[in-house]
Tab-separated table of C-alpha atoms in Angstrom:
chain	number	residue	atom	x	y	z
A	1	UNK	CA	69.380	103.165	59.838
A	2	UNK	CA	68.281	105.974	56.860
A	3	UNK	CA	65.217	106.795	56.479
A	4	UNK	CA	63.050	109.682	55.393
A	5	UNK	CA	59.501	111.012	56.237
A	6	UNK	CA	56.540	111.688	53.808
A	7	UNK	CA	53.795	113.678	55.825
A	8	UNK	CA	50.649	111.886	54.615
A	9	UNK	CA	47.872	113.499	57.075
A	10	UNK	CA	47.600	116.716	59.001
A	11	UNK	CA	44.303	117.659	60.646
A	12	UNK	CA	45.218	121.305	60.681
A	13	UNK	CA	45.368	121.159	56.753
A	14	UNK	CA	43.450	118.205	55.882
A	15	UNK	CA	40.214	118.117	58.157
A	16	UNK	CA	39.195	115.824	60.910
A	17	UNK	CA	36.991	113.616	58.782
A	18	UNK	CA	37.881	109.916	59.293
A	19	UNK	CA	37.375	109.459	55.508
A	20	UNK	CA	40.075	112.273	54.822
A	21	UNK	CA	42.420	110.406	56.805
A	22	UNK	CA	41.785	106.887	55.114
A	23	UNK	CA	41.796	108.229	51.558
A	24	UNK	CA	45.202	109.383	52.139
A	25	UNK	CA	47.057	106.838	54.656
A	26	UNK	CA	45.655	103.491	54.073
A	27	UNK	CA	47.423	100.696	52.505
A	28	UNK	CA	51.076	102.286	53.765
A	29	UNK	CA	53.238	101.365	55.583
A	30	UNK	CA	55.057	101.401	58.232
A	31	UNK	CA	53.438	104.689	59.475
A	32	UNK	CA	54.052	106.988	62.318
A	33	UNK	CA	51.538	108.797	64.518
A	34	UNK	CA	52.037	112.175	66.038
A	35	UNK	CA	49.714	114.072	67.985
A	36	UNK	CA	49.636	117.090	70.296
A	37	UNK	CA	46.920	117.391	72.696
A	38	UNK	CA	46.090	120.924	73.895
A	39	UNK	CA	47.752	120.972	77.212
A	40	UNK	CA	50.977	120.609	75.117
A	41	UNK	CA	51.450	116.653	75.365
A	42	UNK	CA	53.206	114.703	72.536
A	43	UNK	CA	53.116	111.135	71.773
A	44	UNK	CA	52.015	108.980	69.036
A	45	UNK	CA	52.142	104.905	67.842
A	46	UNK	CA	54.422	103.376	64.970
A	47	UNK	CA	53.347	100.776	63.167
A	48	UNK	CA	54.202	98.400	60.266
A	49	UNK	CA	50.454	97.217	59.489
A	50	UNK	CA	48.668	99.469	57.403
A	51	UNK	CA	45.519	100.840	57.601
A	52	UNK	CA	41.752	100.466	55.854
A	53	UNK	CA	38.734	102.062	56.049
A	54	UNK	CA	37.190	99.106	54.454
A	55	UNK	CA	38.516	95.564	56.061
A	56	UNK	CA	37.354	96.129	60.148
A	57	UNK	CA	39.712	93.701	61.311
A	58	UNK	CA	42.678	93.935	63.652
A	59	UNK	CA	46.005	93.297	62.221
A	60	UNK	CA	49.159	92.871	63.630
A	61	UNK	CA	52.543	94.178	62.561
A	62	UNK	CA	55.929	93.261	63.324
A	63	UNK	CA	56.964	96.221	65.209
A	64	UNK	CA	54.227	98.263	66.824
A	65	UNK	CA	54.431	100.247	69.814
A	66	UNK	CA	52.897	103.940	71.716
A	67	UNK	CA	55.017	106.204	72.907
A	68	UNK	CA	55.234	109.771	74.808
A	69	UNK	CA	57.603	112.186	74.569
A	70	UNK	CA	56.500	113.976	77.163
A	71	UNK	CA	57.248	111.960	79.438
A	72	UNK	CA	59.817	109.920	77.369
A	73	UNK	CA	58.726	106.410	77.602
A	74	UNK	CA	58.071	103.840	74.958
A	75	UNK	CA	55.504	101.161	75.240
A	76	UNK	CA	55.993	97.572	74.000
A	77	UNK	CA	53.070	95.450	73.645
A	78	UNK	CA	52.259	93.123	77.225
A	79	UNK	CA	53.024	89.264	76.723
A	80	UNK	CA	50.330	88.677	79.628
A	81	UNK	CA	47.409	90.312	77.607
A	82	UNK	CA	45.163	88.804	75.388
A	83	UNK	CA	43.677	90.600	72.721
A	84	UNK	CA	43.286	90.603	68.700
A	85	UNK	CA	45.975	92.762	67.234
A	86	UNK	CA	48.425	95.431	67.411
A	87	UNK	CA	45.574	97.912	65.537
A	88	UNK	CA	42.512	98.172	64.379
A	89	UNK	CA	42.809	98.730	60.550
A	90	UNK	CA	39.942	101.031	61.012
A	91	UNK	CA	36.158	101.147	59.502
A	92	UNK	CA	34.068	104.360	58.698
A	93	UNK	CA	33.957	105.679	62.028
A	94	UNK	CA	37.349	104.474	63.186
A	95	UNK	CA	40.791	106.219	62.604
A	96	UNK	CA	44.003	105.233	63.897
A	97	UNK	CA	43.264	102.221	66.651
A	98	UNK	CA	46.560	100.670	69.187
A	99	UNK	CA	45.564	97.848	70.927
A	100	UNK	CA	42.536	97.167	72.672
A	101	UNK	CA	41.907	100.858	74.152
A	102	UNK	CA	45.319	102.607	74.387
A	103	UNK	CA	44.476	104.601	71.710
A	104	UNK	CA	42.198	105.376	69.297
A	105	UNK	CA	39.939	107.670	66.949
A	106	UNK	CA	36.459	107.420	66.804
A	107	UNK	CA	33.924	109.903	65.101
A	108	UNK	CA	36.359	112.459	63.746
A	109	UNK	CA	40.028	113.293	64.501
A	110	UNK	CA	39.459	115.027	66.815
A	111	UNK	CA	38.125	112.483	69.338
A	112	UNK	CA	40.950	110.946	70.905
A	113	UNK	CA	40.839	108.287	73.625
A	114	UNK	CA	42.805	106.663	75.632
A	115	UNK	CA	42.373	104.243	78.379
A	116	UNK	CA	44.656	104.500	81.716
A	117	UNK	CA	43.555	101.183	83.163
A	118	UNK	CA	46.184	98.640	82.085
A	119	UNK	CA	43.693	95.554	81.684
A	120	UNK	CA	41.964	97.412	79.357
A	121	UNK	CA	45.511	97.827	77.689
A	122	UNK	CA	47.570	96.112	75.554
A	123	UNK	CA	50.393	98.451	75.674
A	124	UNK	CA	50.150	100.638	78.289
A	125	UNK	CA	51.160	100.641	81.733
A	126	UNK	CA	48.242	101.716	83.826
A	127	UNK	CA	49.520	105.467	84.060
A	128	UNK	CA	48.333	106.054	80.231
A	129	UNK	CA	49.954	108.275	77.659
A	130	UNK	CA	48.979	111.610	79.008
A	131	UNK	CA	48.568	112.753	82.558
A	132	UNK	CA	44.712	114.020	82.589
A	133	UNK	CA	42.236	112.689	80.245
A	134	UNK	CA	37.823	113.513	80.994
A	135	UNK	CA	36.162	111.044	82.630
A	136	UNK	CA	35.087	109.272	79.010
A	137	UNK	CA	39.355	109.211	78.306
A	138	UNK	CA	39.024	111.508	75.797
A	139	UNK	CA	42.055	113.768	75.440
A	140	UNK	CA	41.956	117.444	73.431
A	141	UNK	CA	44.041	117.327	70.396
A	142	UNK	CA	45.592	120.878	68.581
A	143	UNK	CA	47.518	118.744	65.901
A	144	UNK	CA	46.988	115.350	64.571
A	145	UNK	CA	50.021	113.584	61.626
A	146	UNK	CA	50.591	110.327	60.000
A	147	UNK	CA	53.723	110.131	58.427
A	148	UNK	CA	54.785	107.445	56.046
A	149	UNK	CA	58.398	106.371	57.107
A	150	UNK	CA	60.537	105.373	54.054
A	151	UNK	CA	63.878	103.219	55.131
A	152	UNK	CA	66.685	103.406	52.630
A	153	UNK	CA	68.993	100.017	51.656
């Protein structure tokens, strides 16, 4: 498959507002989510919904899924789980949003959480996307990106 990448969001250069990052990613799709916490993790979420700030609901696409390159492992949404969607489209507090808690902005950018517990998941495992988050789940990010992924015919 061809494809190419159009950067759409960067914290670094674009802020951590949640607005910042609606007024340039929503209503695109399929996206890509990178992000680098600061003890040198990677991993990120693909998705073919699209995000907006302004519909609240959770939408489901027809291939989502988290990932980790650190530790090289992709996760599929569970069969056995119930929950509303694949994201949260997002509101004015609320950035990019997998599943129920597996990850997810809310405030700014750069509050990041993530849930290790798998029944609070609906795509990961129970050993969660990085290896330490606090006590709250909240992981320390250094970069944040949303690309738009274009596919060529």
């Amino acid at each position: 498959v061809s494809f190419q990448t159009k950067l759409l969001y960067r914290l670094s250069r674009d802020g951590s507002s949640i607005f910042n990052f609606h007024s340039k990613c929503d209503n695109i799709s399929p996206t890509l989510l990178l992000i680098q916490s600061h003890d040198q993790n990677k991993f990120g979420g693909y998705t073919t919904a699209s995000w907006d700030m302004f519909s609240g609901i959770y939408k489901n696409g027809t291939k989502t899924f988290l990932f980790s390159l650190t530790k090289n492992k992709k996760y599929l949404r569970k069969s056995n789980i119930k929950y509303n969607g694949d994201i949260f489209s997002g509101s004015r507090d609320i950035g990019p949003w997998f599943g129920i808690h597996d990850l997810y902005f809310y405030g700014t950018m750069n509050d990041l959480y993530s849930y290790k517990y798998s029944g609070q998941c609906s795509f990961l495992d129970g050993n969660g996307l990085v290896e330490h988050t606090s006590v709250d789940n909240s992981i320390v990010v250094k970069e944040v990106e949303l690309y738009q992924i274009i596919f060529r015919q």
